[in-house]
Structure formats: structure tokens, C-alpha cells
PDB file of C-alpha atoms in Angstrom:
ATOM      1  CA  UNK O   1      29.440 -64.946   6.533  1.00 40.00           C
ATOM      2  CA  UNK O   2      26.074 -65.622   8.152  1.00 37.00           C
ATOM      3  CA  UNK O   3      23.043 -63.536   6.858  1.00 43.00           C
ATOM      4  CA  UNK O   4      21.032 -61.855   9.565  1.00 45.00           C
ATOM      5  CA  UNK O   5      17.673 -60.382   9.741  1.00 49.00           C
ATOM      6  CA  UNK O   6      17.727 -56.777   8.486  1.00 54.00           C
ATOM      7  CA  UNK O   7      16.587 -54.152  10.914  1.00 53.00           C
ATOM      8  CA  UNK O   8      15.412 -51.465   8.417  1.00 59.00           C
ATOM      9  CA  UNK O   9      14.916 -48.599  11.011  1.00 70.00           C
ATOM     10  CA  UNK O  10      18.884 -48.758  11.558  1.00 72.00           C
ATOM     11  CA  UNK O  11      19.625 -46.606   8.664  1.00 77.00           C
ATOM     12  CA  UNK O  12      17.582 -43.794   9.827  1.00 74.00           C
ATOM     13  CA  UNK O  13      18.422 -43.859  13.543  1.00 79.00           C
ATOM     14  CA  UNK O  14      21.968 -44.918  14.363  1.00 83.00           C
ATOM     15  CA  UNK O  15      24.797 -42.246  14.676  1.00 87.00           C
ATOM     16  CA  UNK O  16      28.149 -42.760  13.928  1.00 91.00           C
ATOM     17  CA  UNK O  17      30.802 -42.656  16.746  1.00 89.00           C
ATOM     18  CA  UNK O  18      32.651 -39.495  17.030  1.00 89.00           C
ATOM     19  CA  UNK O  19      36.648 -39.443  16.950  1.00 89.00           C
ATOM     20  CA  UNK O  20      38.053 -39.884  20.333  1.00 89.00           C
ATOM     21  CA  UNK O  21      39.481 -36.892  22.287  1.00 90.00           C
ATOM     22  CA  UNK O  22      43.072 -36.732  21.715  1.00 91.00           C
ATOM     23  CA  UNK O  23      43.139 -39.386  18.943  1.00 93.00           C
ATOM     24  CA  UNK O  24      45.710 -39.029  16.229  1.00 95.00           C
ATOM     25  CA  UNK O  25      44.499 -41.050  13.472  1.00 97.00           C
ATOM     26  CA  UNK O  26      45.925 -41.438   9.785  1.00 97.00           C
ATOM     27  CA  UNK O  27      45.299 -38.173   7.938  1.00 97.00           C
ATOM     28  CA  UNK O  28      45.984 -37.100   4.302  1.00 97.00           C
ATOM     29  CA  UNK O  29      44.413 -34.524   2.058  1.00 97.00           C
ATOM     30  CA  UNK O  30      42.529 -34.618  -1.157  1.00 96.00           C
ATOM     31  CA  UNK O  31      41.405 -31.787  -3.498  1.00 97.00           C
ATOM     32  CA  UNK O  32      37.921 -32.121  -5.226  1.00 98.00           C
ATOM     33  CA  UNK O  33      38.358 -32.190  -8.908  1.00 97.00           C
ATOM     34  CA  UNK O  34      35.864 -31.907 -11.709  1.00 96.00           C
ATOM     35  CA  UNK O  35      35.511 -35.776 -12.264  1.00 96.00           C
ATOM     36  CA  UNK O  36      33.940 -36.109  -8.777  1.00 97.00           C
ATOM     37  CA  UNK O  37      31.338 -33.432  -8.719  1.00 97.00           C
ATOM     38  CA  UNK O  38      27.871 -32.969 -10.236  1.00 95.00           C
ATOM     39  CA  UNK O  39      26.532 -30.131 -12.223  1.00 94.00           C
ATOM     40  CA  UNK O  40      25.840 -28.155  -9.083  1.00 93.00           C
ATOM     41  CA  UNK O  41      29.604 -28.678  -7.943  1.00 95.00           C
ATOM     42  CA  UNK O  42      28.553 -31.055  -5.192  1.00 96.00           C
ATOM     43  CA  UNK O  43      31.114 -33.899  -4.421  1.00 97.00           C
ATOM     44  CA  UNK O  44      29.207 -37.013  -5.568  1.00 97.00           C
ATOM     45  CA  UNK O  45      28.807 -40.017  -3.542  1.00 98.00           C
ATOM     46  CA  UNK O  46      30.990 -42.025  -6.025  1.00 98.00           C
ATOM     47  CA  UNK O  47      33.739 -39.614  -5.687  1.00 98.00           C
ATOM     48  CA  UNK O  48      33.550 -39.985  -1.685  1.00 98.00           C
ATOM     49  CA  UNK O  49      33.716 -43.945  -2.179  1.00 98.00           C
ATOM     50  CA  UNK O  50      36.968 -43.303  -4.525  1.00 97.00           C
ATOM     51  CA  UNK O  51      38.585 -41.275  -1.765  1.00 98.00           C
ATOM     52  CA  UNK O  52      37.700 -44.001   0.759  1.00 98.00           C
ATOM     53  CA  UNK O  53      39.485 -46.585  -1.201  1.00 96.00           C
ATOM     54  CA  UNK O  54      42.530 -44.502  -1.812  1.00 96.00           C
ATOM     55  CA  UNK O  55      43.005 -43.344   1.878  1.00 97.00           C
ATOM     56  CA  UNK O  56      42.486 -47.222   2.780  1.00 97.00           C
ATOM     57  CA  UNK O  57      45.284 -48.078   0.409  1.00 96.00           C
ATOM     58  CA  UNK O  58      47.618 -45.361   1.654  1.00 97.00           C
ATOM     59  CA  UNK O  59      46.868 -46.183   5.289  1.00 98.00           C
ATOM     60  CA  UNK O  60      47.784 -49.811   4.828  1.00 97.00           C
ATOM     61  CA  UNK O  61      51.092 -48.628   3.134  1.00 97.00           C
ATOM     62  CA  UNK O  62      51.867 -46.316   5.857  1.00 97.00           C
ATOM     63  CA  UNK O  63      51.544 -48.895   8.742  1.00 97.00           C
ATOM     64  CA  UNK O  64      53.513 -51.675   6.808  1.00 97.00           C
ATOM     65  CA  UNK O  65      50.465 -53.723   6.158  1.00 97.00           C
ATOM     66  CA  UNK O  66      50.460 -53.645   2.505  1.00 96.00           C
ATOM     67  CA  UNK O  67      52.179 -56.935   2.192  1.00 96.00           C
ATOM     68  CA  UNK O  68      50.533 -58.808   5.307  1.00 96.00           C
ATOM     69  CA  UNK O  69      46.795 -57.728   4.574  1.00 97.00           C
ATOM     70  CA  UNK O  70      46.525 -56.411   0.988  1.00 95.00           C
ATOM     71  CA  UNK O  71      43.251 -57.394   0.060  1.00 95.00           C
ATOM     72  CA  UNK O  72      39.843 -56.074   1.641  1.00 96.00           C
ATOM     73  CA  UNK O  73      36.298 -55.970   0.543  1.00 95.00           C
ATOM     74  CA  UNK O  74      33.759 -53.634   1.549  1.00 97.00           C
ATOM     75  CA  UNK O  75      30.309 -54.916   2.776  1.00 97.00           C
ATOM     76  CA  UNK O  76      28.567 -51.850   4.105  1.00 97.00           C
ATOM     77  CA  UNK O  77      29.303 -48.084   3.755  1.00 97.00           C
ATOM     78  CA  UNK O  78      27.599 -45.292   5.416  1.00 96.00           C
ATOM     79  CA  UNK O  79      27.986 -41.675   4.100  1.00 96.00           C
ATOM     80  CA  UNK O  80      26.706 -38.905   6.488  1.00 95.00           C
ATOM     81  CA  UNK O  81      26.952 -35.533   4.621  1.00 94.00           C
ATOM     82  CA  UNK O  82      26.433 -32.912   7.304  1.00 92.00           C
ATOM     83  CA  UNK O  83      27.894 -30.172   5.148  1.00 92.00           C
ATOM     84  CA  UNK O  84      28.735 -31.023   1.525  1.00 94.00           C
ATOM     85  CA  UNK O  85      32.099 -30.462  -0.132  1.00 96.00           C
ATOM     86  CA  UNK O  86      32.344 -28.485  -3.443  1.00 96.00           C
ATOM     87  CA  UNK O  87      34.510 -28.393  -6.415  1.00 97.00           C
ATOM     88  CA  UNK O  88      37.981 -26.856  -5.591  1.00 96.00           C
ATOM     89  CA  UNK O  89      37.812 -27.643  -2.020  1.00 95.00           C
ATOM     90  CA  UNK O  90      40.810 -29.152  -0.225  1.00 96.00           C
ATOM     91  CA  UNK O  91      39.646 -31.756   2.224  1.00 97.00           C
ATOM     92  CA  UNK O  92      41.438 -33.365   5.244  1.00 96.00           C
ATOM     93  CA  UNK O  93      40.839 -37.006   5.451  1.00 97.00           C
ATOM     94  CA  UNK O  94      41.289 -38.836   8.936  1.00 97.00           C
ATOM     95  CA  UNK O  95      40.941 -42.546   9.146  1.00 98.00           C
ATOM     96  CA  UNK O  96      40.437 -44.926  12.278  1.00 98.00           C
ATOM     97  CA  UNK O  97      38.813 -47.977  13.238  1.00 97.00           C
ATOM     98  CA  UNK O  98      36.105 -47.763  15.983  1.00 96.00           C
ATOM     99  CA  UNK O  99      35.151 -51.495  16.141  1.00 97.00           C
ATOM    100  CA  UNK O 100      36.690 -54.841  14.919  1.00 98.00           C
ATOM    101  CA  UNK O 101      37.027 -58.523  15.106  1.00 98.00           C
ATOM    102  CA  UNK O 102      39.584 -60.844  13.992  1.00 98.00           C
ATOM    103  CA  UNK O 103      38.758 -60.830  10.349  1.00 98.00           C
ATOM    104  CA  UNK O 104      36.758 -57.583   9.736  1.00 98.00           C
ATOM    105  CA  UNK O 105      36.762 -53.884  10.921  1.00 98.00           C
ATOM    106  CA  UNK O 106      34.509 -51.055  10.952  1.00 98.00           C
ATOM    107  CA  UNK O 107      36.575 -48.036   9.815  1.00 98.00           C
ATOM    108  CA  UNK O 108      35.669 -44.276  10.066  1.00 98.00           C
ATOM    109  CA  UNK O 109      36.681 -41.748   7.764  1.00 98.00           C
ATOM    110  CA  UNK O 110      36.016 -38.124   8.443  1.00 96.00           C
ATOM    111  CA  UNK O 111      36.231 -35.517   5.555  1.00 97.00           C
ATOM    112  CA  UNK O 112      36.615 -31.812   6.520  1.00 95.00           C
ATOM    113  CA  UNK O 113      38.335 -28.458   6.174  1.00 93.00           C
ATOM    114  CA  UNK O 114      42.036 -28.945   6.923  1.00 91.00           C
ATOM    115  CA  UNK O 115      42.223 -25.380   8.331  1.00 84.00           C
ATOM    116  CA  UNK O 116      39.184 -26.010  10.738  1.00 74.00           C
ATOM    117  CA  UNK O 117      37.272 -23.301   9.043  1.00 77.00           C
ATOM    118  CA  UNK O 118      33.700 -23.077  10.857  1.00 81.00           C
ATOM    119  CA  UNK O 119      30.909 -24.035   8.620  1.00 86.00           C
ATOM    120  CA  UNK O 120      33.192 -25.765   6.198  1.00 92.00           C
ATOM    121  CA  UNK O 121      32.583 -29.026   4.539  1.00 95.00           C
ATOM    122  CA  UNK O 122      31.876 -32.065   6.989  1.00 94.00           C
ATOM    123  CA  UNK O 123      31.285 -35.569   5.712  1.00 96.00           C
ATOM    124  CA  UNK O 124      31.281 -38.496   8.188  1.00 96.00           C
ATOM    125  CA  UNK O 125      31.788 -41.980   6.782  1.00 97.00           C
ATOM    126  CA  UNK O 126      31.832 -45.729   8.139  1.00 97.00           C
ATOM    127  CA  UNK O 127      32.934 -48.871   6.209  1.00 98.00           C
ATOM    128  CA  UNK O 128      32.616 -52.575   7.187  1.00 98.00           C
ATOM    129  CA  UNK O 129      35.746 -53.865   5.693  1.00 98.00           C
ATOM    130  CA  UNK O 130      36.629 -57.612   5.372  1.00 97.00           C
ATOM    131  CA  UNK O 131      40.199 -58.825   5.337  1.00 98.00           C
ATOM    132  CA  UNK O 132      40.408 -61.260   2.308  1.00 96.00           C
ATOM    133  CA  UNK O 133      43.205 -63.847   1.938  1.00 94.00           C
ATOM    134  CA  UNK O 134      44.821 -63.288  -1.514  1.00 89.00           C
ATOM    135  CA  UNK O 135      45.367 -67.028  -2.328  1.00 89.00           C
ATOM    136  CA  UNK O 136      41.919 -68.239  -0.967  1.00 91.00           C
ATOM    137  CA  UNK O 137      39.552 -65.414  -1.604  1.00 88.00           C
ATOM    138  CA  UNK O 138      37.889 -66.074   1.794  1.00 94.00           C
ATOM    139  CA  UNK O 139      37.922 -63.937   4.871  1.00 96.00           C
ATOM    140  CA  UNK O 140      41.152 -64.328   6.719  1.00 97.00           C
ATOM    141  CA  UNK O 141      42.641 -63.162  10.153  1.00 97.00           C
ATOM    142  CA  UNK O 142      43.833 -59.626  10.360  1.00 98.00           C
ATOM    143  CA  UNK O 143      47.642 -59.847  11.079  1.00 97.00           C
ATOM    144  CA  UNK O 144      48.685 -59.490  14.751  1.00 97.00           C
ATOM    145  CA  UNK O 145      50.571 -56.040  14.042  1.00 97.00           C
ATOM    146  CA  UNK O 146      47.543 -54.523  12.108  1.00 98.00           C
ATOM    147  CA  UNK O 147      45.192 -55.726  14.716  1.00 98.00           C
ATOM    148  CA  UNK O 148      47.105 -53.827  17.306  1.00 97.00           C
ATOM    149  CA  UNK O 149      47.363 -50.715  15.262  1.00 97.00           C
ATOM    150  CA  UNK O 150      43.544 -50.850  14.442  1.00 97.00           C
ATOM    151  CA  UNK O 151      42.445 -51.516  17.878  1.00 96.00           C
ATOM    152  CA  UNK O 152      44.052 -48.226  19.467  1.00 96.00           C
ATOM    153  CA  UNK O 153      40.620 -46.332  19.119  1.00 96.00           C
ATOM    154  CA  UNK O 154      38.322 -49.357  18.825  1.00 95.00           C
ATOM    155  CA  UNK O 155      35.412 -49.535  21.113  1.00 92.00           C
ATOM    156  CA  UNK O 156      34.404 -52.929  20.184  1.00 94.00           C
ATOM    157  CA  UNK O 157      36.788 -55.694  19.508  1.00 95.00           C
ATOM    158  CA  UNK O 158      33.967 -58.387  18.989  1.00 96.00           C
ATOM    159  CA  UNK O 159      32.296 -56.745  15.946  1.00 97.00           C
ATOM    160  CA  UNK O 160      29.680 -58.806  14.504  1.00 96.00           C
ATOM    161  CA  UNK O 161      27.892 -58.210  11.210  1.00 96.00           C
ATOM    162  CA  UNK O 162      24.044 -57.321  11.265  1.00 93.00           C
ATOM    163  CA  UNK O 163      22.302 -56.260   8.016  1.00 94.00           C
ATOM    164  CA  UNK O 164      20.603 -52.869   7.840  1.00 94.00           C
ATOM    165  CA  UNK O 165      18.639 -53.096   4.580  1.00 94.00           C
ATOM    166  CA  UNK O 166      16.083 -55.580   3.197  1.00 94.00           C
ATOM    167  CA  UNK O 167      17.737 -57.851   0.729  1.00 93.00           C
ATOM    168  CA  UNK O 168      14.857 -58.340  -1.641  1.00 94.00           C
ATOM    169  CA  UNK O 169      12.891 -55.699  -3.579  1.00 95.00           C
ATOM    170  CA  UNK O 170       9.034 -55.667  -3.219  1.00 95.00           C
ATOM    171  CA  UNK O 171       7.120 -57.022  -6.221  1.00 94.00           C
ATOM    172  CA  UNK O 172       6.007 -53.401  -7.211  1.00 96.00           C
ATOM    173  CA  UNK O 173       8.676 -50.671  -7.285  1.00 97.00           C
ATOM    174  CA  UNK O 174       8.482 -47.094  -8.313  1.00 97.00           C
ATOM    175  CA  UNK O 175      11.033 -47.201 -11.022  1.00 98.00           C
ATOM    176  CA  UNK O 176      12.960 -49.917 -12.834  1.00 98.00           C
ATOM    177  CA  UNK O 177      15.769 -49.371 -15.316  1.00 97.00           C
ATOM    178  CA  UNK O 178      18.743 -51.226 -16.706  1.00 98.00           C
ATOM    179  CA  UNK O 179      22.219 -49.933 -15.710  1.00 97.00           C
ATOM    180  CA  UNK O 180      24.565 -50.365 -18.510  1.00 95.00           C
ATOM    181  CA  UNK O 181      28.158 -51.454 -17.244  1.00 95.00           C
ATOM    182  CA  UNK O 182      31.171 -50.454 -19.069  1.00 94.00           C
ATOM    183  CA  UNK O 183      34.561 -52.212 -19.252  1.00 93.00           C
ATOM    184  CA  UNK O 184      36.197 -49.432 -17.003  1.00 95.00           C
ATOM    185  CA  UNK O 185      33.772 -50.419 -14.210  1.00 95.00           C
ATOM    186  CA  UNK O 186      35.607 -53.788 -13.592  1.00 93.00           C
ATOM    187  CA  UNK O 187      38.419 -54.040 -11.124  1.00 90.00           C
ATOM    188  CA  UNK O 188      41.370 -56.486 -11.590  1.00 87.00           C
ATOM    189  CA  UNK O 189      39.137 -59.479 -10.285  1.00 83.00           C
ATOM    190  CA  UNK O 190      36.601 -58.888 -13.118  1.00 88.00           C
ATOM    191  CA  UNK O 191      33.930 -57.509 -10.636  1.00 91.00           C
ATOM    192  CA  UNK O 192      32.272 -54.217 -10.727  1.00 94.00           C
ATOM    193  CA  UNK O 193      34.209 -51.681  -8.497  1.00 94.00           C
ATOM    194  CA  UNK O 194      32.223 -50.847  -5.422  1.00 94.00           C
ATOM    195  CA  UNK O 195      32.214 -47.120  -6.370  1.00 96.00           C
ATOM    196  CA  UNK O 196      30.309 -47.891  -9.400  1.00 97.00           C
ATOM    197  CA  UNK O 197      27.336 -48.693  -7.402  1.00 98.00           C
ATOM    198  CA  UNK O 198      27.261 -45.221  -6.189  1.00 98.00           C
ATOM    199  CA  UNK O 199      26.817 -44.178  -9.826  1.00 97.00           C
ATOM    200  CA  UNK O 200      23.561 -46.147  -9.716  1.00 97.00           C
ATOM    201  CA  UNK O 201      22.738 -44.273  -6.509  1.00 98.00           C
ATOM    202  CA  UNK O 202      23.375 -40.890  -8.083  1.00 97.00           C
ATOM    203  CA  UNK O 203      21.291 -42.088 -11.189  1.00 97.00           C
ATOM    204  CA  UNK O 204      18.261 -42.795  -9.431  1.00 97.00           C
ATOM    205  CA  UNK O 205      18.471 -39.721  -7.207  1.00 96.00           C
ATOM    206  CA  UNK O 206      17.334 -37.692 -10.230  1.00 95.00           C
ATOM    207  CA  UNK O 207      13.898 -39.133  -8.900  1.00 95.00           C
ATOM    208  CA  UNK O 208      14.291 -37.217  -5.585  1.00 94.00           C
ATOM    209  CA  UNK O 209      16.391 -34.381  -6.281  1.00 92.00           C
ATOM    210  CA  UNK O 210      15.724 -32.548  -3.075  1.00 92.00           C
ATOM    211  CA  UNK O 211      17.416 -35.621  -1.077  1.00 91.00           C
ATOM    212  CA  UNK O 212      21.151 -34.480  -1.442  1.00 88.00           C
ATOM    213  CA  UNK O 213      20.465 -31.027   0.203  1.00 84.00           C
ATOM    214  CA  UNK O 214      22.344 -31.599   3.287  1.00 77.00           C
ATOM    215  CA  UNK O 215      22.201 -33.062   5.797  1.00 90.00           C
ATOM    216  CA  UNK O 216      21.713 -36.520   4.468  1.00 93.00           C
ATOM    217  CA  UNK O 217      22.599 -40.218   4.783  1.00 94.00           C
ATOM    218  CA  UNK O 218      23.353 -42.584   2.322  1.00 96.00           C
ATOM    219  CA  UNK O 219      23.915 -46.475   3.044  1.00 96.00           C
ATOM    220  CA  UNK O 220      24.926 -49.369   0.713  1.00 97.00           C
ATOM    221  CA  UNK O 221      25.242 -53.003   1.597  1.00 97.00           C
ATOM    222  CA  UNK O 222      26.886 -55.407  -0.855  1.00 97.00           C
ATOM    223  CA  UNK O 223      25.841 -58.949  -0.919  1.00 97.00           C
ATOM    224  CA  UNK O 224      27.566 -60.458  -3.721  1.00 95.00           C
ATOM    225  CA  UNK O 225      29.628 -59.244  -6.607  1.00 95.00           C
ATOM    226  CA  UNK O 226      28.474 -58.087 -10.149  1.00 96.00           C
ATOM    227  CA  UNK O 227      30.594 -59.697 -12.835  1.00 92.00           C
ATOM    228  CA  UNK O 228      31.510 -58.584 -16.538  1.00 90.00           C
ATOM    229  CA  UNK O 229      28.828 -59.559 -19.083  1.00 92.00           C
ATOM    230  CA  UNK O 230      25.908 -59.680 -16.301  1.00 95.00           C
ATOM    231  CA  UNK O 231      22.757 -57.091 -16.865  1.00 96.00           C
ATOM    232  CA  UNK O 232      22.314 -54.971 -13.929  1.00 97.00           C
ATOM    233  CA  UNK O 233      19.012 -53.619 -13.330  1.00 98.00           C
ATOM    234  CA  UNK O 234      18.022 -50.779 -10.528  1.00 98.00           C
ATOM    235  CA  UNK O 235      14.622 -51.395  -8.949  1.00 98.00           C
ATOM    236  CA  UNK O 236      13.841 -48.357  -6.651  1.00 98.00           C
ATOM    237  CA  UNK O 237      11.016 -47.633  -4.261  1.00 97.00           C
ATOM    238  CA  UNK O 238      10.366 -44.186  -2.948  1.00 96.00           C
ATOM    239  CA  UNK O 239       9.696 -43.239   0.586  1.00 91.00           C
ATOM    240  CA  UNK O 240       8.590 -40.097   2.445  1.00 87.00           C
ATOM    241  CA  UNK O 241      12.128 -39.525   3.692  1.00 86.00           C
ATOM    242  CA  UNK O 242      14.094 -41.134   1.046  1.00 92.00           C
ATOM    243  CA  UNK O 243      14.577 -43.787  -1.474  1.00 95.00           C
ATOM    244  CA  UNK O 244      15.836 -47.601  -1.520  1.00 96.00           C
ATOM    245  CA  UNK O 245      17.293 -49.099  -4.605  1.00 98.00           C
ATOM    246  CA  UNK O 246      18.203 -52.702  -5.233  1.00 98.00           C
ATOM    247  CA  UNK O 247      20.944 -53.645  -7.468  1.00 98.00           C
ATOM    248  CA  UNK O 248      19.619 -56.923  -9.303  1.00 98.00           C
ATOM    249  CA  UNK O 249      20.836 -59.398 -11.885  1.00 97.00           C
ATOM    250  CA  UNK O 250      17.838 -61.411 -13.003  1.00 94.00           C
ATOM    251  CA  UNK O 251      16.129 -62.032  -9.712  1.00 89.00           C
ATOM    252  CA  UNK O 252      19.003 -61.988  -7.460  1.00 96.00           C
ATOM    253  CA  UNK O 253      20.019 -58.854  -5.423  1.00 98.00           C
ATOM    254  CA  UNK O 254      23.760 -57.953  -5.580  1.00 98.00           C
ATOM    255  CA  UNK O 255      23.450 -55.003  -3.517  1.00 98.00           C
ATOM    256  CA  UNK O 256      20.979 -52.567  -1.876  1.00 97.00           C
ATOM    257  CA  UNK O 257      21.243 -48.916  -0.824  1.00 97.00           C
ATOM    258  CA  UNK O 258      19.125 -46.504   1.048  1.00 95.00           C
ATOM    259  CA  UNK O 259      19.611 -42.759   0.942  1.00 95.00           C
ATOM    260  CA  UNK O 260      17.413 -39.942   2.700  1.00 92.00           C
ATOM    261  CA  UNK O 261      17.134 -36.985   4.974  1.00 85.00           C
ATOM    262  CA  UNK O 262      18.380 -38.172   8.425  1.00 71.00           C
ATOM    263  CA  UNK O 263      18.319 -35.591  11.339  1.00 65.00           C
ATOM    264  CA  UNK O 264      18.247 -38.339  13.929  1.00 65.00           C
ATOM    265  CA  UNK O 265      21.401 -39.976  12.765  1.00 62.00           C
ATOM    266  CA  UNK O 266      23.165 -36.636  12.203  1.00 65.00           C
ATOM    267  CA  UNK O 267      22.195 -34.865  15.395  1.00 61.00           C
ATOM    268  CA  UNK O 268      25.753 -34.139  16.482  1.00 51.00           C
ATOM    269  CA  UNK O 269      27.618 -31.986  14.294  1.00 51.00           C
ATOM    270  CA  UNK O 270      31.271 -31.233  15.116  1.00 52.00           C
TER     271      UNK O 270
END
């Protein structure tokens, strides 16, 4: 996929699209457990990432696409926490596609209270997923039946990739630390699972503990995988409204994330 010039104000300004009126997307529920919360009982970002992985797998199975389109990788994930979820909460997850092309799709997942309780948790997410051929390992065409299903609520069927975040860290950063990897961080392909990157974001959030006070936005873009045996370093810069962290191996960026308070992008609150 061609690399485009990043537009660094996009993470702060671009709102996510709302669920269309009358839409009936795939839906499931998930209860927030101890393994996914922090010491303040807040559902962590890595926990949200795991929920997104799980509902994606379940959604493919539910529409009969687990065999035709079994393998997807995520290029970017956006998480807008309007109102946080806490330990013990049961969340309703609704999943739909708001834009796609022949090989990738922007998929929205809304996490909220299944009983429509006013003021309950509300987390909006969007992820740019790429359909991967299981034998080639390269982007492949979405099957016709799945494309038809995903395009039901899509506002764009010619989706193009555009980077939001700068892919190189500055020479001078505010914090630099090695992020040790564990055997359990690896997926079946020998790469670090995408939820693990959110562990790194949570690690550097200790530098700015006020940021996760909702509302806030977190964005991560994956450039290339991290493999077993590589030494991963987090290089972080602090800004007035947030922070940016680069996941680097030697001098090469493997992923970059931004997290901060973001009232412009979160200006609509269902």
C-alpha cells in the first residue's frame, strides 16, 4: 500500500460517523472483567482492542465469511471514549462498515449500555481493516457476498488510505524506554498482537494521567509488524493536549499512537 503524507491535525479534528437511522448492525454483548481494567476500574484501551478483535471474528462467522475472508489485519484504530466503561458493566457492541473499497474497510464499533441507560458508558471506535489472502499474505479482494453485506451502511465504496500520524519520531523526545515483549504477546504468525501495542500506550499514559479522564481520543497506526526476538522501544513526546508515542525497533518505526483530550472530534454525544 502506498504511503501518503500524514496530516497531523486529523487525529484531533475528524469526528466519527454516526450509526445511520434505522440501521440494524451486528450486535453482541461483553461484560467488563478484571483482566481488562486498571486500578481505577476503567476499561483499558488494550481491553477495548481485544473486544474489537472478538466481535470481528464473531461477525465474520455470523455472515458466513469465516471461510471466504478469514484473515484481516488492522492498519489504524480510533477509540473515542465519551463516557468510560468500568468493571462489572455489561456492554452492547454494535458493528457496521461505514466505508470500504475492494480490499479494505473502515469498520465502526459502538460500545454502550444494552439497556439504553442515560449517561451510561459510550465508546465509539473505527478501525481500518485490510483483507489478507491466507496463502499470499498480501491484500486481497473482499468476497462478493461479504462486500455486499458490508456496503449496506457504507457512505463511501472507494475508500483510500491516508495516514494521520507522523511516522518518524523527532530526534529529541520526552521519554524513551524499552518495552519488553513476552511469549504471550505473539500471535499465530509470530507477530506481536495489535492489542499489545495498546499495553504500550497505557504504559506511557502514566506520564499524563489526566488524559484518560473522558472524553478523550486514542489513535494508533500500524506500519509494519514486530516479530519475536526484536527489541521494542517506546519514544514519547508530550503535547499540551496529549502525547505521541512511536514504537521503534532500532531506527525503524513499527507503529505510532496519539492520545489526548479531543472535544472537537467528540462534539456529538448520542
